[in-house]
Amino acid sequence: MNQDEDVSPHGMWSSRWLFVLAAVGSAVGLGNIWKFPYLTGANGGAAFVLIFLVTTFIVAVPMLMAEVLIGRQGRNSPVNTLRILVQQHRRSGWWVLIAWFGMLAGILILSYYSVAAGWALYYMVMMASGAFDGVTAEVANQTFAAFTGNPWLLGLCHVIFLTLTVIIIGKGVVRGLESSNRWFMPLLFLLLLVLLGYGMMSGGFSEAFAFMFDFKWVDVTTSTWLTALGQSFFTLSLGMCCMMSYGAYVPSNASIPGTTAAIALISTLVSIGAGLAIFPIVFVNGLEPAQGPGLMFVTLPLAFGHMSFGALFGFLFFLLVSFAAITSAISMTEPALAYLVEEYNASRSRVAVTLGVLCWMIGVGTVLSFNVLADFTVDGSRTIFAFIDHLTQNIILPVCGLLLAVFCAWRLPRLVVQSQLGIRSRSIWWLWQLFIGVVSPLAVAVILVMGLFPCVLTQDCGA
Ligand code: TRP
């Protein structure tokens, strides 16, 4: 453990902008481009989008600041950061459990994230081959169904993506990614704009816009709240100490409120942009908005298949999505990786391979849940994929986020938090305490209870 100097033993981001870039790299990924649109489609559109915005900016952003500040204060892997802080401030050792759950969540999330990222790899190749030129909605649907129905092909793409991830994390985060992030991210935004332009001219844009923003209370259920909350955590890489481990490498002179606000804003814009690009295609082609995880893989080939240079743009788009997925995937293992390196003095590459194999084994369950085990449910209603997704996104992330907020607000000395955040005014301090100590944790607690036990509202839990 390193307790004295204000640098992390794992290296540091070279500047605050490179931290923003890395954190945006972690935040922007399949969560924005793949998950957000299909969750919006499956949860009634505007009801989901509005609640997602509320939970993001009222609940998740303060928690993002808390995670980064805890990380920067401790300067080690999440487990050791929390150990150092509880020792220094004489708090209970139980808080360290948060980091253990975080590491577990990271591995579980990567196990299925890498499966979906493998789909992007496959579509990149398919696009380049011109397979989607002039494609019809029916063929796009069938292509996806045939692809996910083939466990071997799916498994192969999964392994390829995981191997790439392991190679990159084995080499070290700072060196390998700062330079490529700088080019690929802006390029991805640019291509998203091209798709957005296509959507606007497709004739389905106003319907898509209404679907995403015409809010009606009647569409809101307790599960909408829980799914939106989970998505806010997921898309900001929050609640599994991932941002805490990235925070450990942030230079002391960077402003935490400023950088985290930028990260949240960029990530949210990408999510909304992806929705506005995908839904016009859904409506113009009479596709089903609530079709689930296949949404992006059925709609976008349609758009690319009908635009000029579509094969090239399509190839580039799925290449960039795969890249965005890699920059997110590497952040999921960072808490576990940094911990194992610290604890056992092991080499990064050996630890990376071990984690990769673990994710692969768990991920096989997800691969099979789209074909051979499609009818098998873990809890009576969810396939293996849906169950792991629900467990991590809707339970572990919010619970860990809540605990970290409470830790930050009520267990860390005021002076530490104030100096980390650069807060000097009293009223701003109270506002911060109100949010991180009361509003955000309370909101998470209420949404969790309502979402997981809807019977509480109707008062028929025993029945
Ligand atoms: N935020 C990423 C995305 O939207 C996924 C991700 C990266 C993540 N690190 C995480 C999700 C940590 C939860 C926790 O694609």
CSV table of C-alpha atoms and ligand atoms in Angstrom, one decimal:
chain,number,residue,atom,x,y,z
A,1,MET,CA,0.0,0.0,0.0
A,2,ASN,CA,1.1,3.5,-0.7
A,3,GLN,CA,-0.1,6.0,1.9
A,4,ASP,CA,2.3,8.9,1.9
A,5,GLU,CA,2.7,10.5,-1.5
A,6,ASP,CA,0.0,12.0,-3.6
A,7,VAL,CA,0.5,9.7,-6.5
A,8,SER,CA,-0.8,6.2,-7.3
A,9,PRO,CA,1.6,3.3,-7.4
A,10,HIS,CA,-0.1,2.3,-10.7
A,11,GLY,CA,0.7,5.4,-12.6
A,12,MET,CA,-1.2,8.7,-13.2
A,13,TRP,CA,-3.3,10.3,-16.0
A,14,SER,CA,-1.0,12.8,-17.6
A,15,SER,CA,-3.5,15.6,-17.2
A,16,ARG,CA,-7.1,16.2,-16.2
A,17,TRP,CA,-8.2,16.1,-19.8
A,18,LEU,CA,-6.7,12.7,-20.1
A,19,PHE,CA,-8.7,11.6,-17.1
A,20,VAL,CA,-11.9,13.0,-18.7
A,21,LEU,CA,-11.0,11.2,-21.9
A,22,ALA,CA,-10.4,7.9,-20.1
A,23,ALA,CA,-13.5,8.2,-17.9
A,24,VAL,CA,-15.6,9.1,-21.0
A,25,GLY,CA,-14.0,6.1,-22.6
A,26,SER,CA,-15.2,4.0,-19.7
A,27,ALA,CA,-18.7,5.6,-19.6
A,28,VAL,CA,-19.4,5.7,-23.3
A,29,GLY,CA,-19.9,2.2,-24.7
A,30,LEU,CA,-22.5,-0.4,-25.4
A,31,GLY,CA,-24.4,1.0,-22.5
A,32,ASN,CA,-25.2,4.1,-24.5
A,33,ILE,CA,-25.4,2.8,-28.0
A,34,TRP,CA,-26.8,-0.7,-27.5
A,35,LYS,CA,-28.5,-0.8,-24.1
A,36,PHE,CA,-30.1,2.6,-23.7
A,37,PRO,CA,-32.1,2.5,-27.0
A,38,TYR,CA,-33.4,-1.1,-26.3
A,39,LEU,CA,-34.3,-0.3,-22.7
A,40,THR,CA,-36.1,2.9,-23.9
A,41,GLY,CA,-38.0,0.8,-26.4
A,42,ALA,CA,-38.9,-1.8,-24.0
A,43,ASN,CA,-40.0,0.6,-21.2
A,44,GLY,CA,-42.3,2.8,-23.0
A,45,GLY,CA,-40.1,5.5,-24.5
A,46,ALA,CA,-40.4,8.9,-23.0
A,47,ALA,CA,-41.4,7.6,-19.5
A,48,PHE,CA,-38.1,5.9,-19.4
A,49,VAL,CA,-36.0,8.7,-20.9
A,50,LEU,CA,-37.2,11.4,-18.6
A,51,ILE,CA,-36.8,9.3,-15.5
A,52,PHE,CA,-33.4,8.2,-16.7
A,53,LEU,CA,-32.4,11.9,-17.0
A,54,VAL,CA,-33.7,12.6,-13.5
A,55,THR,CA,-31.9,9.6,-11.9
A,56,THR,CA,-28.7,10.5,-13.8
A,57,PHE,CA,-28.4,14.1,-12.8
A,58,ILE,CA,-30.0,14.0,-9.3
A,59,VAL,CA,-28.7,10.6,-8.1
A,60,ALA,CA,-25.8,9.4,-10.2
A,61,VAL,CA,-23.8,12.6,-10.8
A,62,PRO,CA,-23.3,13.3,-7.1
A,63,MET,CA,-22.3,9.7,-6.6
A,64,LEU,CA,-19.9,9.9,-9.4
A,65,MET,CA,-18.2,12.8,-7.7
A,66,ALA,CA,-18.1,10.8,-4.5
A,67,GLU,CA,-16.5,7.8,-6.1
A,68,VAL,CA,-13.8,9.8,-7.8
A,69,LEU,CA,-13.0,11.7,-4.7
A,70,ILE,CA,-12.8,8.6,-2.5
A,71,GLY,CA,-10.4,7.1,-5.1
A,72,ARG,CA,-8.2,10.2,-5.3
A,73,GLN,CA,-8.1,10.4,-1.5
A,74,GLY,CA,-6.9,6.7,-1.2
A,75,ARG,CA,-4.8,6.5,-4.4
A,76,ASN,CA,-4.9,2.7,-4.5
A,77,SER,CA,-7.0,-0.1,-5.8
A,78,PRO,CA,-10.6,0.2,-4.4
A,79,VAL,CA,-10.0,-2.5,-1.7
A,80,ASN,CA,-6.9,-0.9,-0.4
A,81,THR,CA,-8.2,2.7,-0.8
A,82,LEU,CA,-11.2,1.8,1.4
A,83,ARG,CA,-8.9,0.0,3.8
A,84,ILE,CA,-6.6,3.0,4.1
A,85,LEU,CA,-9.5,5.3,4.6
A,86,VAL,CA,-11.3,3.2,7.3
A,87,GLN,CA,-8.0,2.8,9.1
A,88,GLN,CA,-7.1,6.5,9.0
A,89,HIS,CA,-10.4,7.6,10.2
A,90,ARG,CA,-11.1,4.7,12.5
A,91,ARG,CA,-14.2,3.4,10.7
A,92,SER,CA,-15.6,-0.1,10.5
A,93,GLY,CA,-13.7,-2.6,8.3
A,94,TRP,CA,-17.1,-3.6,6.8
A,95,TRP,CA,-17.0,-0.7,4.4
A,96,VAL,CA,-14.2,-2.5,2.5
A,97,LEU,CA,-16.9,-5.1,1.4
A,98,ILE,CA,-18.2,-2.5,-1.1
A,99,ALA,CA,-15.0,-2.9,-3.1
A,100,TRP,CA,-15.3,-6.7,-3.0
A,101,PHE,CA,-18.8,-6.5,-4.4
A,102,GLY,CA,-17.6,-4.0,-6.9
A,103,MET,CA,-15.0,-6.5,-8.2
A,104,LEU,CA,-17.5,-9.2,-8.4
A,105,ALA,CA,-19.9,-7.0,-10.3
A,106,GLY,CA,-17.1,-6.0,-12.7
A,107,ILE,CA,-16.4,-9.6,-13.6
A,108,LEU,CA,-20.1,-10.5,-14.0
A,109,ILE,CA,-20.8,-7.4,-16.2
A,110,LEU,CA,-17.8,-8.1,-18.4
A,111,SER,CA,-18.9,-11.7,-18.8
A,112,TYR,CA,-22.0,-10.6,-20.8
A,113,TYR,CA,-20.7,-7.3,-22.0
A,114,SER,CA,-18.0,-9.1,-24.0
A,115,VAL,CA,-20.7,-11.2,-25.6
A,116,ALA,CA,-22.6,-8.2,-26.9
A,117,ALA,CA,-19.3,-6.6,-27.9
A,118,GLY,CA,-18.6,-9.7,-29.9
A,119,TRP,CA,-21.8,-9.0,-31.9
A,120,ALA,CA,-20.4,-5.6,-32.8
A,121,LEU,CA,-17.2,-7.3,-34.1
A,122,TYR,CA,-19.3,-9.7,-36.2
A,123,TYR,CA,-21.4,-6.9,-37.6
A,124,MET,CA,-18.3,-4.9,-38.5
A,125,VAL,CA,-17.2,-7.8,-40.7
A,126,MET,CA,-20.6,-8.3,-42.1
A,127,MET,CA,-20.9,-4.6,-43.0
A,128,ALA,CA,-17.6,-4.6,-44.8
A,129,SER,CA,-18.6,-7.7,-46.8
A,130,GLY,CA,-21.6,-5.8,-48.2
A,131,ALA,CA,-24.0,-8.4,-46.8
A,132,PHE,CA,-26.5,-5.7,-45.8
A,133,ASP,CA,-26.6,-3.7,-49.1
A,134,GLY,CA,-30.2,-2.9,-49.8
A,135,VAL,CA,-31.3,-5.2,-47.1
A,136,THR,CA,-35.0,-5.4,-46.0
A,137,ALA,CA,-36.3,-5.3,-42.4
A,138,GLU,CA,-37.2,-9.0,-42.6
A,139,VAL,CA,-33.7,-10.0,-43.7
A,140,ALA,CA,-32.1,-7.8,-41.0
A,141,ASN,CA,-34.2,-9.5,-38.4
A,142,GLN,CA,-33.4,-13.0,-39.7
A,143,THR,CA,-29.7,-12.3,-39.9
A,144,PHE,CA,-29.6,-11.4,-36.3
A,145,ALA,CA,-31.7,-14.3,-35.2
A,146,ALA,CA,-29.6,-16.7,-37.2
A,147,PHE,CA,-26.4,-15.2,-35.8
A,148,THR,CA,-27.5,-15.3,-32.1
A,149,GLY,CA,-29.0,-18.8,-32.7
A,150,ASN,CA,-25.5,-20.1,-33.5
A,151,PRO,CA,-23.7,-20.8,-30.2
A,152,TRP,CA,-20.3,-21.6,-31.9
A,153,LEU,CA,-20.2,-18.4,-33.9
A,154,LEU,CA,-21.4,-16.4,-30.9
A,155,GLY,CA,-18.8,-18.1,-28.7
A,156,LEU,CA,-16.0,-17.4,-31.2
A,157,CYS,CA,-16.9,-13.6,-31.3
A,158,HIS,CA,-17.0,-13.6,-27.5
A,159,VAL,CA,-13.5,-15.1,-27.3
A,160,ILE,CA,-12.1,-12.7,-29.8
A,161,PHE,CA,-13.3,-9.7,-27.9
A,162,LEU,CA,-12.2,-11.0,-24.6
A,163,THR,CA,-8.7,-11.8,-26.0
A,164,LEU,CA,-8.4,-8.2,-27.3
A,165,THR,CA,-9.5,-6.9,-23.9
A,166,VAL,CA,-7.0,-9.1,-22.0
A,167,ILE,CA,-4.1,-8.0,-24.3
A,168,ILE,CA,-4.9,-4.3,-23.7
A,169,ILE,CA,-5.4,-4.5,-19.9
A,170,GLY,CA,-2.3,-6.6,-19.6
A,171,LYS,CA,-0.3,-3.8,-21.2
A,172,GLY,CA,-1.5,-1.1,-18.7
A,173,VAL,CA,-4.2,1.4,-18.9
A,174,VAL,CA,-2.4,4.6,-19.2
A,175,ARG,CA,0.0,4.0,-22.0
A,176,GLY,CA,-2.1,1.9,-24.3
A,177,LEU,CA,-5.3,3.9,-24.4
A,178,GLU,CA,-4.7,7.5,-24.0
A,179,SER,CA,-3.5,8.0,-27.5
A,180,SER,CA,-6.2,5.9,-29.3
A,181,ASN,CA,-9.0,7.3,-27.2
A,182,ARG,CA,-8.2,10.7,-28.5
A,183,TRP,CA,-9.0,9.8,-32.0
A,184,PHE,CA,-11.6,7.1,-31.8
A,185,MET,CA,-14.0,8.8,-29.5
A,186,PRO,CA,-14.5,12.0,-31.6
A,187,LEU,CA,-14.8,9.9,-34.7
A,188,LEU,CA,-17.6,7.8,-33.1
A,189,PHE,CA,-19.5,11.0,-32.3
A,190,LEU,CA,-19.1,12.1,-35.8
A,191,LEU,CA,-20.5,8.9,-37.2
A,192,LEU,CA,-23.4,9.1,-34.8
A,193,LEU,CA,-24.1,12.5,-36.2
A,194,VAL,CA,-24.2,11.0,-39.7
A,195,LEU,CA,-26.7,8.4,-38.5
A,196,LEU,CA,-28.7,11.1,-36.8
A,197,GLY,CA,-28.8,13.1,-40.1
A,198,TYR,CA,-30.0,9.9,-41.8
A,199,GLY,CA,-32.7,9.4,-39.2
A,200,MET,CA,-33.9,13.0,-39.6
A,201,MET,CA,-34.4,12.6,-43.3
A,202,SER,CA,-35.9,9.1,-43.1
A,203,GLY,CA,-39.4,10.3,-42.4
A,204,GLY,CA,-39.6,8.7,-39.0
A,205,PHE,CA,-38.0,11.4,-37.0
A,206,SER,CA,-41.0,13.2,-35.6
A,207,GLU,CA,-42.5,9.9,-34.5
A,208,ALA,CA,-39.2,8.9,-32.9
A,209,PHE,CA,-38.9,12.2,-31.2
A,210,ALA,CA,-42.4,12.0,-29.8
A,211,PHE,CA,-41.7,8.4,-28.7
A,212,MET,CA,-38.7,9.6,-26.8
A,213,PHE,CA,-39.9,12.8,-25.3
A,214,ASP,CA,-43.7,12.9,-25.2
A,215,PHE,CA,-43.9,12.0,-21.5
A,216,LYS,CA,-47.0,10.5,-19.9
A,217,TRP,CA,-47.2,9.5,-16.3
A,218,VAL,CA,-49.5,6.6,-17.1
A,219,ASP,CA,-46.6,4.8,-18.8
A,220,VAL,CA,-44.5,4.9,-15.6
A,221,THR,CA,-44.3,1.8,-13.4
A,222,THR,CA,-42.0,1.0,-10.4
A,223,SER,CA,-39.9,-1.1,-12.7
A,224,THR,CA,-39.4,1.8,-15.0
A,225,TRP,CA,-37.8,3.7,-12.1
A,226,LEU,CA,-35.6,0.8,-11.2
A,227,THR,CA,-34.5,0.1,-14.8
A,228,ALA,CA,-33.8,3.8,-15.4
A,229,LEU,CA,-31.8,4.1,-12.1
A,230,GLY,CA,-29.8,1.0,-13.0
A,231,GLN,CA,-29.1,2.3,-16.5
A,232,SER,CA,-27.9,5.6,-15.0
A,233,PHE,CA,-25.4,3.7,-12.9
A,234,PHE,CA,-24.4,1.4,-15.7
A,235,THR,CA,-23.8,4.1,-18.3
A,236,LEU,CA,-21.7,6.2,-15.9
A,237,SER,CA,-19.7,3.0,-14.9
A,238,LEU,CA,-20.9,3.7,-11.4
A,239,GLY,CA,-21.4,1.6,-8.3
A,240,MET,CA,-18.7,-0.9,-8.7
A,241,CYS,CA,-15.7,1.2,-7.8
A,242,CYS,CA,-14.6,1.5,-11.4
A,243,MET,CA,-14.6,5.2,-11.2
A,244,MET,CA,-13.0,5.0,-7.8
A,245,SER,CA,-10.0,3.2,-9.3
A,246,TYR,CA,-9.8,5.7,-12.2
A,247,GLY,CA,-10.1,8.5,-9.6
A,248,ALA,CA,-7.0,7.1,-7.9
A,249,TYR,CA,-4.9,8.2,-11.0
A,250,VAL,CA,-6.4,11.7,-11.2
A,251,PRO,CA,-3.8,14.5,-10.6
A,252,SER,CA,-4.6,16.5,-7.4
A,253,ASN,CA,-5.1,19.8,-9.3
A,254,ALA,CA,-8.0,18.6,-11.4
A,255,SER,CA,-11.4,19.8,-10.4
A,256,ILE,CA,-13.7,16.9,-9.6
A,257,PRO,CA,-17.0,18.7,-10.0
A,258,GLY,CA,-16.0,20.1,-13.4
A,259,THR,CA,-14.6,16.8,-14.8
A,260,THR,CA,-17.4,14.6,-13.6
A,261,ALA,CA,-20.0,17.0,-15.0
A,262,ALA,CA,-18.3,16.9,-18.3
A,263,ILE,CA,-18.3,13.1,-18.2
A,264,ALA,CA,-22.0,12.8,-17.4
A,265,LEU,CA,-23.0,15.3,-20.0
A,266,ILE,CA,-21.0,13.7,-22.8
A,267,SER,CA,-22.3,10.2,-21.9
A,268,THR,CA,-25.9,11.4,-21.7
A,269,LEU,CA,-25.7,13.2,-25.1
A,270,VAL,CA,-24.4,10.0,-26.7
A,271,SER,CA,-27.2,8.0,-25.3
A,272,ILE,CA,-29.9,10.4,-26.5
A,273,GLY,CA,-28.1,10.7,-29.8
A,274,ALA,CA,-28.1,6.9,-30.2
A,275,GLY,CA,-31.8,6.8,-29.4
A,276,LEU,CA,-32.6,9.5,-31.9
A,277,ALA,CA,-30.6,7.7,-34.6
A,278,ILE,CA,-32.2,4.3,-34.0
A,279,PHE,CA,-35.9,5.0,-33.4
A,280,PRO,CA,-36.7,6.8,-36.7
A,281,ILE,CA,-35.4,3.6,-38.5
A,282,VAL,CA,-37.7,1.5,-36.2
A,283,PHE,CA,-40.8,3.5,-37.0
A,284,VAL,CA,-40.2,3.9,-40.7
A,285,ASN,CA,-39.7,0.2,-41.2
A,286,GLY,CA,-42.5,-0.8,-38.9
A,287,LEU,CA,-40.1,-2.6,-36.5
A,288,GLU,CA,-40.9,-3.5,-32.9
A,289,PRO,CA,-39.4,-0.9,-30.5
A,290,ALA,CA,-39.7,-3.3,-27.6
A,291,GLN,CA,-37.8,-6.2,-29.2
A,292,GLY,CA,-34.9,-6.1,-26.7
A,293,PRO,CA,-31.2,-6.6,-27.1
A,294,GLY,CA,-31.3,-7.1,-30.9
A,295,LEU,CA,-32.7,-3.6,-31.6
A,296,MET,CA,-29.5,-1.9,-32.6
A,297,PHE,CA,-28.3,-4.9,-34.7
A,298,VAL,CA,-31.5,-5.0,-36.6
A,299,THR,CA,-32.0,-1.2,-37.2
A,300,LEU,CA,-28.6,0.1,-38.0
A,301,PRO,CA,-27.8,-2.4,-40.8
A,302,LEU,CA,-31.0,-1.2,-42.4
A,303,ALA,CA,-29.9,2.4,-42.3
A,304,PHE,CA,-26.4,1.6,-43.6
A,305,GLY,CA,-27.8,-0.8,-46.2
A,306,HIS,CA,-29.7,2.1,-47.8
A,307,MET,CA,-27.2,5.0,-47.7
A,308,SER,CA,-24.4,5.7,-50.1
A,309,PHE,CA,-21.1,4.3,-49.0
A,310,GLY,CA,-23.2,2.4,-46.5
A,311,ALA,CA,-20.8,-0.6,-46.4
A,312,LEU,CA,-17.9,1.7,-45.5
A,313,PHE,CA,-19.8,3.8,-43.0
A,314,GLY,CA,-21.3,0.7,-41.5
A,315,PHE,CA,-18.0,-1.0,-41.1
A,316,LEU,CA,-16.5,2.2,-39.5
A,317,PHE,CA,-19.4,2.5,-37.2
A,318,PHE,CA,-19.2,-1.0,-35.8
A,319,LEU,CA,-15.5,-0.7,-35.6
A,320,LEU,CA,-15.9,2.4,-33.4
A,321,VAL,CA,-18.6,0.8,-31.3
A,322,SER,CA,-16.2,-2.2,-30.8
A,323,PHE,CA,-13.6,0.3,-29.8
A,324,ALA,CA,-15.9,2.1,-27.4
A,325,ALA,CA,-16.8,-1.3,-25.9
A,326,ILE,CA,-13.1,-2.1,-25.4
A,327,THR,CA,-12.4,1.2,-23.6
A,328,SER,CA,-15.4,0.4,-21.3
A,329,ALA,CA,-14.5,-3.3,-20.9
A,330,ILE,CA,-11.0,-2.5,-19.7
A,331,SER,CA,-12.3,-0.3,-17.0
A,332,MET,CA,-14.5,-3.1,-15.5
A,333,THR,CA,-11.6,-5.2,-14.5
A,334,GLU,CA,-9.4,-2.3,-13.2
A,335,PRO,CA,-10.6,-2.6,-9.6
A,336,ALA,CA,-9.8,-6.3,-9.5
A,337,LEU,CA,-6.7,-6.0,-11.5
A,338,ALA,CA,-5.1,-3.2,-9.4
A,339,TYR,CA,-6.0,-5.1,-6.3
A,340,LEU,CA,-4.4,-8.4,-7.3
A,341,VAL,CA,-1.3,-6.6,-8.5
A,342,GLU,CA,-1.0,-4.8,-5.2
A,343,GLU,CA,-1.8,-7.8,-3.0
A,344,TYR,CA,0.2,-10.5,-4.8
A,345,ASN,CA,2.8,-8.4,-6.6
A,346,ALA,CA,1.7,-10.3,-9.7
A,347,SER,CA,2.3,-9.0,-13.2
A,348,ARG,CA,-0.5,-7.2,-14.9
A,349,SER,CA,-0.5,-9.6,-17.8
A,350,ARG,CA,-0.9,-12.7,-15.6
A,351,VAL,CA,-3.7,-11.2,-13.7
A,352,ALA,CA,-5.4,-10.1,-16.9
A,353,VAL,CA,-5.3,-13.6,-18.3
A,354,THR,CA,-6.8,-15.0,-15.1
A,355,LEU,CA,-9.6,-12.5,-15.1
A,356,GLY,CA,-10.2,-13.1,-18.8
A,357,VAL,CA,-10.6,-16.8,-18.4
A,358,LEU,CA,-13.0,-16.3,-15.5
A,359,CYS,CA,-15.1,-13.9,-17.6
A,360,TRP,CA,-15.1,-16.3,-20.4
A,361,MET,CA,-16.4,-19.2,-18.3
A,362,ILE,CA,-19.2,-17.1,-16.9
A,363,GLY,CA,-19.9,-15.6,-20.3
A,364,VAL,CA,-20.5,-19.0,-21.9
A,365,GLY,CA,-23.8,-19.0,-19.9
A,366,THR,CA,-24.8,-15.7,-21.7
A,367,VAL,CA,-23.8,-17.1,-25.1
A,368,LEU,CA,-26.0,-20.1,-24.6
A,369,SER,CA,-28.9,-18.1,-23.2
A,370,PHE,CA,-29.5,-16.8,-26.7
A,371,ASN,CA,-29.8,-20.3,-28.3
A,372,VAL,CA,-29.4,-23.7,-26.6
A,373,LEU,CA,-30.6,-22.4,-23.2
A,374,ALA,CA,-33.0,-19.8,-24.5
A,375,ASP,CA,-35.9,-21.5,-22.6
A,376,PHE,CA,-33.9,-22.0,-19.4
A,377,THR,CA,-34.7,-19.5,-16.6
A,378,VAL,CA,-32.7,-18.8,-13.5
A,379,ASP,CA,-35.4,-17.3,-11.3
A,380,GLY,CA,-38.5,-18.5,-13.2
A,381,SER,CA,-38.6,-15.5,-15.6
A,382,ARG,CA,-35.0,-14.5,-16.6
A,383,THR,CA,-32.6,-16.2,-18.9
A,384,ILE,CA,-28.9,-16.4,-17.7
A,385,PHE,CA,-28.1,-13.2,-19.6
A,386,ALA,CA,-31.2,-11.4,-18.2
A,387,PHE,CA,-30.5,-12.6,-14.7
A,388,ILE,CA,-26.8,-11.5,-14.6
A,389,ASP,CA,-27.8,-8.2,-16.1
A,390,HIS,CA,-30.6,-7.7,-13.6
A,391,LEU,CA,-28.5,-8.8,-10.6
A,392,THR,CA,-25.6,-6.4,-11.5
A,393,GLN,CA,-27.3,-3.4,-13.0
A,394,ASN,CA,-30.4,-3.3,-10.9
A,395,ILE,CA,-29.1,-4.5,-7.5
A,396,ILE,CA,-25.4,-4.5,-7.0
A,397,LEU,CA,-24.6,-1.2,-8.7
A,398,PRO,CA,-27.3,0.8,-6.9
A,399,VAL,CA,-26.6,-0.8,-3.5
A,400,CYS,CA,-22.9,-0.2,-3.7
A,401,GLY,CA,-23.4,3.3,-5.0
A,402,LEU,CA,-25.7,4.0,-2.1
A,403,LEU,CA,-23.2,2.7,0.5
A,404,LEU,CA,-20.4,4.7,-1.0
A,405,ALA,CA,-22.5,7.9,-0.9
A,406,VAL,CA,-23.3,7.2,2.8
A,407,PHE,CA,-19.6,6.5,3.4
A,408,CYS,CA,-18.5,9.7,1.7
A,409,ALA,CA,-21.2,11.9,3.4
A,410,TRP,CA,-21.1,10.6,6.9
A,411,ARG,CA,-17.9,8.7,7.5
A,412,LEU,CA,-15.2,10.8,5.9
A,413,PRO,CA,-14.0,14.0,7.7
A,414,ARG,CA,-15.6,17.2,6.3
A,415,LEU,CA,-12.2,18.7,5.7
A,416,VAL,CA,-11.1,15.8,3.4
A,417,VAL,CA,-14.2,16.0,1.3
A,418,GLN,CA,-14.2,19.8,1.1
A,419,SER,CA,-10.6,20.0,0.0
A,420,GLN,CA,-11.1,17.2,-2.5
A,421,LEU,CA,-14.0,19.0,-4.1
A,422,GLY,CA,-12.6,22.5,-3.6
A,423,ILE,CA,-15.7,23.6,-1.8
A,424,ARG,CA,-15.2,26.9,0.1
A,425,SER,CA,-18.7,28.3,0.5
A,426,ARG,CA,-20.9,27.1,3.3
A,427,SER,CA,-24.1,27.0,1.3
A,428,ILE,CA,-22.5,24.9,-1.4
A,429,TRP,CA,-21.3,22.5,1.3
A,430,TRP,CA,-24.8,22.1,2.7
A,431,LEU,CA,-26.2,21.6,-0.7
A,432,TRP,CA,-23.6,18.9,-1.4
A,433,GLN,CA,-24.3,17.2,2.0
A,434,LEU,CA,-28.0,17.3,1.3
A,435,PHE,CA,-27.6,15.5,-2.0
A,436,ILE,CA,-24.9,13.0,-1.3
A,437,GLY,CA,-25.9,12.3,2.3
A,438,VAL,CA,-29.7,12.4,2.0
A,439,VAL,CA,-31.4,12.9,-1.3
A,440,SER,CA,-29.4,10.5,-3.5
A,441,PRO,CA,-29.2,7.6,-1.1
A,442,LEU,CA,-32.8,7.9,-0.1
A,443,ALA,CA,-33.9,8.0,-3.7
A,444,VAL,CA,-31.9,4.9,-4.4
A,445,ALA,CA,-33.3,3.1,-1.4
A,446,VAL,CA,-36.9,4.0,-2.3
A,447,ILE,CA,-36.5,3.0,-5.9
A,448,LEU,CA,-34.8,-0.3,-5.0
A,449,VAL,CA,-37.5,-1.3,-2.6
A,450,MET,CA,-40.3,-0.3,-4.9
A,451,GLY,CA,-38.7,-1.9,-7.9
A,452,LEU,CA,-37.8,-5.2,-6.2
A,453,PHE,CA,-40.8,-5.5,-4.0
A,454,PRO,CA,-43.7,-3.8,-5.9
A,455,CYS,CA,-46.0,-5.5,-3.4
A,456,VAL,CA,-45.0,-2.9,-0.8
A,457,LEU,CA,-47.1,-0.3,-2.7
A,458,THR,CA,-50.1,-2.4,-3.1
A,459,GLN,CA,-49.7,-3.9,0.4
A,460,ASP,CA,-50.2,-7.5,-0.5
A,461,CYS,CA,-46.7,-8.8,0.1
A,462,GLY,CA,-47.9,-11.7,2.2
A,463,ALA,CA,-50.6,-12.7,-0.1
B,1,TRP,N1,-20.5,2.5,-18.9
B,1,TRP,C1,-20.1,1.5,-19.8
B,1,TRP,C2,-21.1,1.6,-21.0
B,1,TRP,O1,-22.0,2.4,-20.9
B,1,TRP,C3,-20.0,0.2,-19.3
B,1,TRP,C4,-19.2,0.1,-18.1
B,1,TRP,C5,-17.8,0.3,-18.0
B,1,TRP,C6,-19.6,-0.2,-16.8
B,1,TRP,N2,-17.4,0.2,-16.7
B,1,TRP,C7,-18.5,-0.1,-15.9
B,1,TRP,C8,-20.9,-0.5,-16.2
B,1,TRP,C9,-18.6,-0.3,-14.6
B,1,TRP,C10,-21.0,-0.7,-14.9
B,1,TRP,C11,-19.9,-0.6,-14.0
B,1,TRP,O2,-21.0,0.9,-21.9
